[in-house]
Tab-separated table of C-alpha atoms in Angstrom:
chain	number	residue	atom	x	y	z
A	1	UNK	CA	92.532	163.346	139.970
A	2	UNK	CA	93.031	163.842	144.075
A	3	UNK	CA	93.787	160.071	144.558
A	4	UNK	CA	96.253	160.128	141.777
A	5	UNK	CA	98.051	163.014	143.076
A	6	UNK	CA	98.510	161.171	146.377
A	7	UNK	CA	99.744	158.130	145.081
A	8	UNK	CA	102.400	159.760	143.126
A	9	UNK	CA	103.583	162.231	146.041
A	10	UNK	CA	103.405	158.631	148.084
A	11	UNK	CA	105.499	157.214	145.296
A	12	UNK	CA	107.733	159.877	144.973
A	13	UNK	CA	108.273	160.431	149.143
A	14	UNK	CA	109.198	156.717	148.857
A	15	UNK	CA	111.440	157.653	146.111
A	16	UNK	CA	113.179	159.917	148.440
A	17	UNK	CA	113.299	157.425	151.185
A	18	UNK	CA	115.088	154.812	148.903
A	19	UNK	CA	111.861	152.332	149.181
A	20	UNK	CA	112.039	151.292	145.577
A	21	UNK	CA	109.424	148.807	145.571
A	22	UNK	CA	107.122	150.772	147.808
A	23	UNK	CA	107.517	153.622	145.203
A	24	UNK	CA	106.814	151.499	142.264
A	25	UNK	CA	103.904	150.196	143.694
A	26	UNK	CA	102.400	153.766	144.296
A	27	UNK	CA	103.011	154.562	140.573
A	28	UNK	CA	101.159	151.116	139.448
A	29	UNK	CA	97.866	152.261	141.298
A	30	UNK	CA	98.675	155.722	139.579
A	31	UNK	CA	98.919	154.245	136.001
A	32	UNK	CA	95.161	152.573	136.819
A	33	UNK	CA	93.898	156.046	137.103
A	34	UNK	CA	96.032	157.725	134.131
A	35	UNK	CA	97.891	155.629	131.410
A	36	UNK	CA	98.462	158.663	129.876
A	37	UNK	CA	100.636	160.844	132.802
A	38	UNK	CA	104.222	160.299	131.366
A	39	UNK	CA	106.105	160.941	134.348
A	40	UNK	CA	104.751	158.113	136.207
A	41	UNK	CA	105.834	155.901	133.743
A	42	UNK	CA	110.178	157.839	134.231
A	43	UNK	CA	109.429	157.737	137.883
A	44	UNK	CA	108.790	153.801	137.854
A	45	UNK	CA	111.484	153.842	135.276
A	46	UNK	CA	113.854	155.030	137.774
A	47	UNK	CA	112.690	152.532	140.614
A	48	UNK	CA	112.963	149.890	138.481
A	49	UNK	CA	116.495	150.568	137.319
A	50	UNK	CA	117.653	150.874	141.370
A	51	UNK	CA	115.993	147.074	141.530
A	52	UNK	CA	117.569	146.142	138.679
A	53	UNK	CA	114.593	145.362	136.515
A	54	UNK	CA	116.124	146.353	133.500
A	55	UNK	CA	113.402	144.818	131.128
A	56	UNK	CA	111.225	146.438	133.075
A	57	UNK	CA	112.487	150.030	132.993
A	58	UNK	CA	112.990	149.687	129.180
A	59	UNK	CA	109.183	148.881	128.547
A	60	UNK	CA	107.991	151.893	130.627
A	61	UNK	CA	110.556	154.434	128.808
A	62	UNK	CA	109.839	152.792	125.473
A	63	UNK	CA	105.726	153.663	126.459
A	64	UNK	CA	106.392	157.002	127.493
A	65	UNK	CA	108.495	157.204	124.419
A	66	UNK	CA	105.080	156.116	122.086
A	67	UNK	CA	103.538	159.463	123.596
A	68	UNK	CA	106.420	161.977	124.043
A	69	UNK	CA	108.893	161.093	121.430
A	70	UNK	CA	111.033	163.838	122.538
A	71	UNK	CA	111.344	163.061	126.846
A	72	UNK	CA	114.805	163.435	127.713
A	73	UNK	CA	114.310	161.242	131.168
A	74	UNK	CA	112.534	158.828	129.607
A	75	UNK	CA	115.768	158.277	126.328
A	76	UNK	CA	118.249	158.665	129.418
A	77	UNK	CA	116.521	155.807	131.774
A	78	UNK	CA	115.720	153.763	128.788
A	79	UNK	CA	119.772	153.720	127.967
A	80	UNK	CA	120.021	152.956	131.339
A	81	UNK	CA	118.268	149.805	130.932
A	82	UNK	CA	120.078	149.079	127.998
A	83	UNK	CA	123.095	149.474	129.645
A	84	UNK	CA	122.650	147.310	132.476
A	85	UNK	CA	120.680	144.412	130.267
A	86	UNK	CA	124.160	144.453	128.453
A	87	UNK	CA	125.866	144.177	131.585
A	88	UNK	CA	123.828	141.075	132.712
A	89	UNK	CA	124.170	139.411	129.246
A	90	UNK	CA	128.265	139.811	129.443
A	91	UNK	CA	127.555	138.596	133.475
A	92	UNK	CA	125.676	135.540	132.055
A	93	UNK	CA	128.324	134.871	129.175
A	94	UNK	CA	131.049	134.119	131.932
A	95	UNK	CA	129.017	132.015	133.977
């Protein structure tokens, strides 16, 4: 429980730091330790949206989702993703 703690206050002082990749790195090792720890899964959400992984933020909201049906950050990122997986679709159209 000490090393996860670590690598999600590494993760989230990344976070602050604007190292998206770093961060989402830290909260990978974290989700090897505890699948179940929902705001791992938002706070990779969030790193993921910055990089533009849509797909990728989607799938972690839509897992935090299967546990916590009712997590405001995790319906808010996941329209996020939504949003800018729409965006790249239109982007795609016009090329």
């Amino acid at each position: 429980m000490e090393k996860f703690k670590s690598l999600k206050n590494e993760g989230n002082d990344f976070v602050k730091m604007g190292k998206y990749e770093e961060a989402a790195n830290k909260y990978s090792e974290c989700m090897k330790l505890n699948t179940e720890e929902c705001t791992v899964y938002t706070n990779r959400a969030l790193c993921y949206l910055k990089l533009y992984k849509y797909e990728e933020a989607k799938r972690d909201c839509d897992h935090v989702l299967q546990i916590e049906d009712s997590n405001v950050k995790a319906f808010y990122r996941r329209a996020l993703a939504y949003k800018g997986l729409q965006v790249r679709k239109k982007n795609m159209a016009g090329i």
